[in-house]
Tab-separated table of C-alpha atoms in Angstrom:
chain	number	residue	atom	x	y	z
A	1	MET	CA	45.834	-34.858	-19.048
A	2	TYR	CA	46.274	-31.100	-18.809
A	3	LEU	CA	43.945	-30.551	-21.795
A	4	ARG	CA	41.264	-32.810	-20.304
A	5	SER	CA	41.461	-31.012	-16.951
A	6	HIS	CA	41.255	-27.657	-18.693
A	7	ILE	CA	38.152	-28.720	-20.649
A	8	MET	CA	36.478	-30.012	-17.487
A	9	PHE	CA	37.289	-26.765	-15.684
A	10	VAL	CA	35.770	-24.704	-18.512
A	11	GLN	CA	32.632	-26.877	-18.483
A	12	VAL	CA	32.222	-26.456	-14.732
A	13	ILE	CA	32.681	-22.679	-14.953
A	14	SER	CA	30.204	-22.505	-17.847
A	15	ARG	CA	27.590	-24.413	-15.836
A	16	MET	CA	28.190	-22.155	-12.838
A	17	CYS	CA	27.774	-19.027	-14.968
A	18	LEU	CA	24.599	-20.405	-16.544
A	19	TRP	CA	23.202	-21.322	-13.129
A	20	PHE	CA	24.140	-17.916	-11.741
A	21	SER	CA	22.414	-16.159	-14.648
A	22	PHE	CA	19.178	-18.062	-14.074
A	23	TYR	CA	19.448	-17.424	-10.330
A	24	VAL	CA	19.949	-13.685	-10.717
A	25	LEU	CA	17.065	-13.433	-13.162
A	26	GLY	CA	14.843	-15.355	-10.780
A	27	VAL	CA	15.693	-13.566	-7.552
A	28	PHE	CA	13.548	-10.533	-8.217
A	29	LEU	CA	10.984	-11.487	-10.872
A	30	LEU	CA	8.631	-14.315	-10.001
A	31	SER	CA	6.006	-13.900	-12.715
A	32	ALA	CA	4.483	-11.318	-15.045
A	33	ASP	CA	1.248	-11.171	-16.992
A	34	VAL	CA	-0.647	-8.694	-19.177
A	35	LYS	CA	-4.316	-8.804	-20.096
A	36	THR	CA	-6.876	-6.672	-21.916
A	37	TYR	CA	-10.645	-6.634	-21.516
A	38	CYS	CA	-13.657	-4.352	-21.894
A	39	ASP	CA	-16.459	-3.449	-19.522
A	40	GLY	CA	-19.456	-3.672	-21.810
A	41	PHE	CA	-19.567	-0.750	-24.251
A	42	TYR	CA	-18.119	1.942	-21.986
A	43	PHE	CA	-14.568	1.205	-20.830
A	44	CYS	CA	-11.652	-0.928	-21.970
A	45	TYR	CA	-8.755	-1.973	-19.760
A	46	LYS	CA	-5.166	-3.053	-20.181
A	47	GLU	CA	-3.488	-4.442	-17.082
A	48	TYR	CA	0.038	-5.554	-16.275
A	49	LEU	CA	0.700	-7.725	-13.217
A	50	GLU	CA	4.117	-8.565	-11.834
A	51	ASP	CA	5.128	-10.600	-8.764
A	52	PHE	CA	8.547	-10.539	-7.127
A	53	LYS	CA	10.332	-13.193	-5.079
A	54	SER	CA	12.266	-10.810	-2.875
A	55	GLY	CA	12.211	-7.232	-1.691
A	56	SER	CA	9.700	-5.236	0.309
A	57	ILE	CA	7.415	-4.788	-2.724
A	58	SER	CA	6.031	-8.200	-3.643
A	59	HIS	CA	3.549	-7.212	-6.350
A	60	ILE	CA	2.672	-4.377	-8.718
A	61	SER	CA	-0.372	-3.843	-10.883
A	62	PHE	CA	-0.400	-1.229	-13.652
A	63	ARG	CA	-3.752	-0.552	-15.305
A	64	LYS	CA	-4.894	1.620	-18.173
A	65	ARG	CA	-8.596	2.468	-18.293
A	66	ASP	CA	-9.953	4.272	-21.336
A	67	MET	CA	-13.311	5.240	-22.720
A	68	THR	CA	-14.585	3.443	-25.792
A	69	GLU	CA	-15.741	5.381	-28.834
A	70	VAL	CA	-19.318	4.507	-27.874
A	71	SER	CA	-18.957	6.076	-24.425
A	72	ARG	CA	-17.204	9.151	-25.848
A	73	GLU	CA	-20.019	9.664	-28.329
A	74	GLN	CA	-22.634	9.270	-25.595
A	75	LEU	CA	-20.724	11.799	-23.504
A	76	ARG	CA	-20.851	14.298	-26.370
A	77	VAL	CA	-24.557	13.890	-27.086
A	78	THR	CA	-25.696	13.852	-23.450
A	79	ILE	CA	-23.548	15.558	-20.821
A	80	MET	CA	-21.708	17.940	-23.176
A	81	ARG	CA	-24.978	19.246	-24.566
A	82	ALA	CA	-26.122	20.104	-21.064
A	83	ASN	CA	-22.761	21.244	-19.675
A	84	GLU	CA	-19.915	21.351	-22.185
A	85	GLU	CA	-17.261	22.365	-19.634
A	86	TYR	CA	-18.121	19.475	-17.318
A	87	GLY	CA	-18.197	17.030	-20.234
A	88	LYS	CA	-14.779	18.146	-21.455
A	89	ALA	CA	-13.378	17.759	-17.923
A	90	ILE	CA	-14.585	14.162	-17.853
A	91	GLU	CA	-13.096	13.404	-21.268
A	92	ALA	CA	-9.767	15.050	-20.338
A	93	GLY	CA	-9.295	12.580	-17.486
A	94	TYR	CA	-8.848	9.635	-19.854
A	95	PRO	CA	-6.997	7.456	-20.373
A	96	ASP	CA	-6.765	6.860	-16.627
A	97	TYR	CA	-3.655	5.026	-15.395
A	98	SER	CA	-3.252	3.494	-11.947
A	99	LEU	CA	-0.258	1.794	-10.351
A	100	GLU	CA	-0.718	-0.373	-7.273
A	101	PHE	CA	2.081	-1.571	-4.993
A	102	LYS	CA	1.840	-4.383	-2.462
A	103	ILE	CA	4.276	-3.752	0.401
A	104	VAL	CA	5.158	-6.675	2.666
A	105	GLY	CA	7.316	-7.296	5.716
A	106	GLU	CA	6.360	-4.245	7.781
A	107	HIS	CA	4.805	-4.588	11.235
A	108	GLN	CA	2.603	-1.524	10.848
A	109	ALA	CA	0.437	0.315	8.359
A	110	VAL	CA	2.604	2.122	5.823
A	111	ASN	CA	1.893	5.739	4.933
A	112	ILE	CA	3.725	6.913	1.823
A	113	LYS	CA	4.725	10.587	1.878
A	114	GLN	CA	6.776	10.774	-1.322
A	115	VAL	CA	7.072	8.986	-4.667
A	116	ILE	CA	10.205	9.324	-6.806
A	117	PHE	CA	10.341	8.252	-10.454
A	118	ASP	CA	13.986	7.662	-11.320
A	119	GLY	CA	15.138	10.014	-14.082
A	120	VAL	CA	11.737	11.676	-14.463
A	121	GLU	CA	10.425	14.839	-12.827
A	122	ALA	CA	6.839	14.434	-11.695
A	123	GLU	CA	4.606	16.749	-9.685
A	124	PRO	CA	2.137	15.096	-7.317
A	125	SER	CA	-1.465	16.008	-6.644
A	126	ILE	CA	-2.267	15.044	-3.069
A	127	PHE	CA	-5.980	14.579	-2.397
A	128	HIS	CA	-8.689	11.973	-1.941
A	129	ILE	CA	-10.482	10.837	-5.089
A	130	PHE	CA	-14.201	10.679	-4.382
A	131	GLU	CA	-15.558	11.702	-7.807
A	132	PRO	CA	-13.269	10.366	-10.572
A	133	SER	CA	-15.505	11.669	-13.355
A	134	TRP	CA	-14.040	15.167	-12.989
A	135	GLN	CA	-11.188	14.789	-10.466
A	136	LEU	CA	-8.977	12.789	-12.850
A	137	ALA	CA	-8.540	15.868	-15.029
A	138	GLU	CA	-7.322	17.817	-11.964
A	139	ILE	CA	-4.269	15.554	-11.485
A	140	LYS	CA	-0.954	17.234	-12.349
A	141	ASP	CA	1.386	14.303	-13.075
A	142	PHE	CA	0.208	11.741	-10.531
A	143	GLN	CA	-2.192	11.547	-7.600
A	144	MET	CA	-1.613	10.074	-4.154
A	145	GLU	CA	-3.576	10.042	-0.916
A	146	PRO	CA	-2.667	12.530	1.845
A	147	VAL	CA	0.042	11.122	4.101
A	148	LYS	CA	-2.125	11.476	7.228
A	149	ALA	CA	-4.922	9.348	5.815
A	150	ASN	CA	-4.125	6.401	8.140
A	151	SER	CA	-1.999	8.169	10.779
A	152	LYS	CA	-3.704	6.533	13.770
A	153	LEU	CA	-3.483	3.071	12.252
A	154	ALA	CA	0.195	3.609	11.423
A	155	GLU	CA	0.959	4.025	15.131
A	156	VAL	CA	-0.157	0.460	15.885
A	157	ILE	CA	2.704	-2.068	15.852
A	158	SER	CA	1.690	-5.613	14.928
A	159	LEU	CA	3.386	-8.759	16.240
A	160	VAL	CA	3.341	-10.230	12.735
A	161	PRO	CA	4.133	-8.621	9.358
A	162	VAL	CA	1.165	-6.989	7.664
A	163	SER	CA	0.437	-6.440	3.986
A	164	ASN	CA	0.013	-2.859	2.766
A	165	THR	CA	-1.380	-1.631	-0.539
A	166	PHE	CA	-0.527	1.770	-1.995
A	167	THR	CA	-2.062	3.120	-5.201
A	168	ILE	CA	-1.321	6.158	-7.330
A	169	ARG	CA	-3.068	7.539	-10.415
A	170	LEU	CA	-0.961	8.783	-13.327
A	171	ARG	CA	-1.603	11.175	-16.187
A	172	LYS	CA	-0.732	10.138	-19.728
A	173	ARG	CA	2.074	12.698	-20.010
A	174	LEU	CA	3.913	11.035	-17.106
A	175	VAL	CA	3.337	7.579	-18.565
A	176	ASP	CA	4.805	8.776	-21.871
A	177	LYS	CA	7.918	10.045	-20.060
A	178	LEU	CA	8.346	6.733	-18.253
A	179	LYS	CA	7.951	4.877	-21.535
A	180	GLU	CA	11.138	6.496	-22.824
A	181	LYS	CA	13.286	5.078	-20.008
A	182	PRO	CA	15.254	1.811	-20.426
A	183	ARG	CA	13.966	0.561	-17.054
A	184	ILE	CA	11.308	1.494	-14.541
A	185	LYS	CA	12.569	2.446	-11.087
A	186	ILE	CA	10.243	3.900	-8.474
A	187	THR	CA	11.034	4.740	-4.853
A	188	LEU	CA	8.319	5.038	-2.210
A	189	ILE	CA	9.281	6.893	0.971
A	190	SER	CA	7.203	6.214	4.075
A	191	SER	CA	6.197	8.685	6.778
A	192	TYR	CA	8.853	7.125	9.039
A	193	GLY	CA	11.586	7.511	6.418
A	194	LYS	CA	11.896	3.966	5.091
A	195	LYS	CA	12.366	3.522	1.347
A	196	PHE	CA	10.603	0.866	-0.707
A	197	ILE	CA	12.155	0.493	-4.147
A	198	ILE	CA	10.941	-1.305	-7.231
A	199	GLU	CA	13.113	-1.668	-10.328
A	200	THR	CA	12.066	-3.736	-13.318
A	201	ASP	CA	12.038	-3.909	-17.117
A	202	ASN	CA	10.101	-1.165	-18.853
A	203	PHE	CA	6.754	-2.944	-19.176
A	204	ILE	CA	5.115	0.347	-20.180
A	205	ARG	CA	7.156	0.401	-23.366
A	206	GLU	CA	7.218	-3.367	-23.885
A	207	TYR	CA	3.426	-3.680	-23.815
A	208	ASP	CA	2.737	-0.252	-25.362
A	209	PHE	CA	0.612	1.315	-22.631
């Protein structure tokens, strides 16, 4: 009788542990996907998408955009012949990496004033990108929009939660540093001091970005 009760107890605990493991794994990560494609002969893309069940960041999109050999050769025989310095500036901006965050649950527009990469030092370049062809090469480690870009809109309080999107551009040297980490953890700090944190498996390393 004692042995049977002990076995039943162990089985129940095992099921509870198994259920708990699946629950914990499913709380944060809802789905993930990676895809690659090319835009004609000029650019190729690699994109990672991840959705989350809980937390203030519901979705991230990480994209690598790089020139094809055809476009690099055309750059050399056209623009570089006319203006070598300008052509080299364009080429130096690639590969171009962008990371988009979807922030949910706030009742106002969210302005991000600071981005922290856990365990990695990164210097921001804060400016509007209006001409990527040469501005990408001007980015230090990552680029973000000026915090006052939507200051008036951020003062409006909505009766219902609104969805906010925040995007940064990253240089390859920062991506390489992040690739070395066991996990990716990024903290976004808003203009009103609230922190939005995303922590997930290192998809940069897993999918070799």
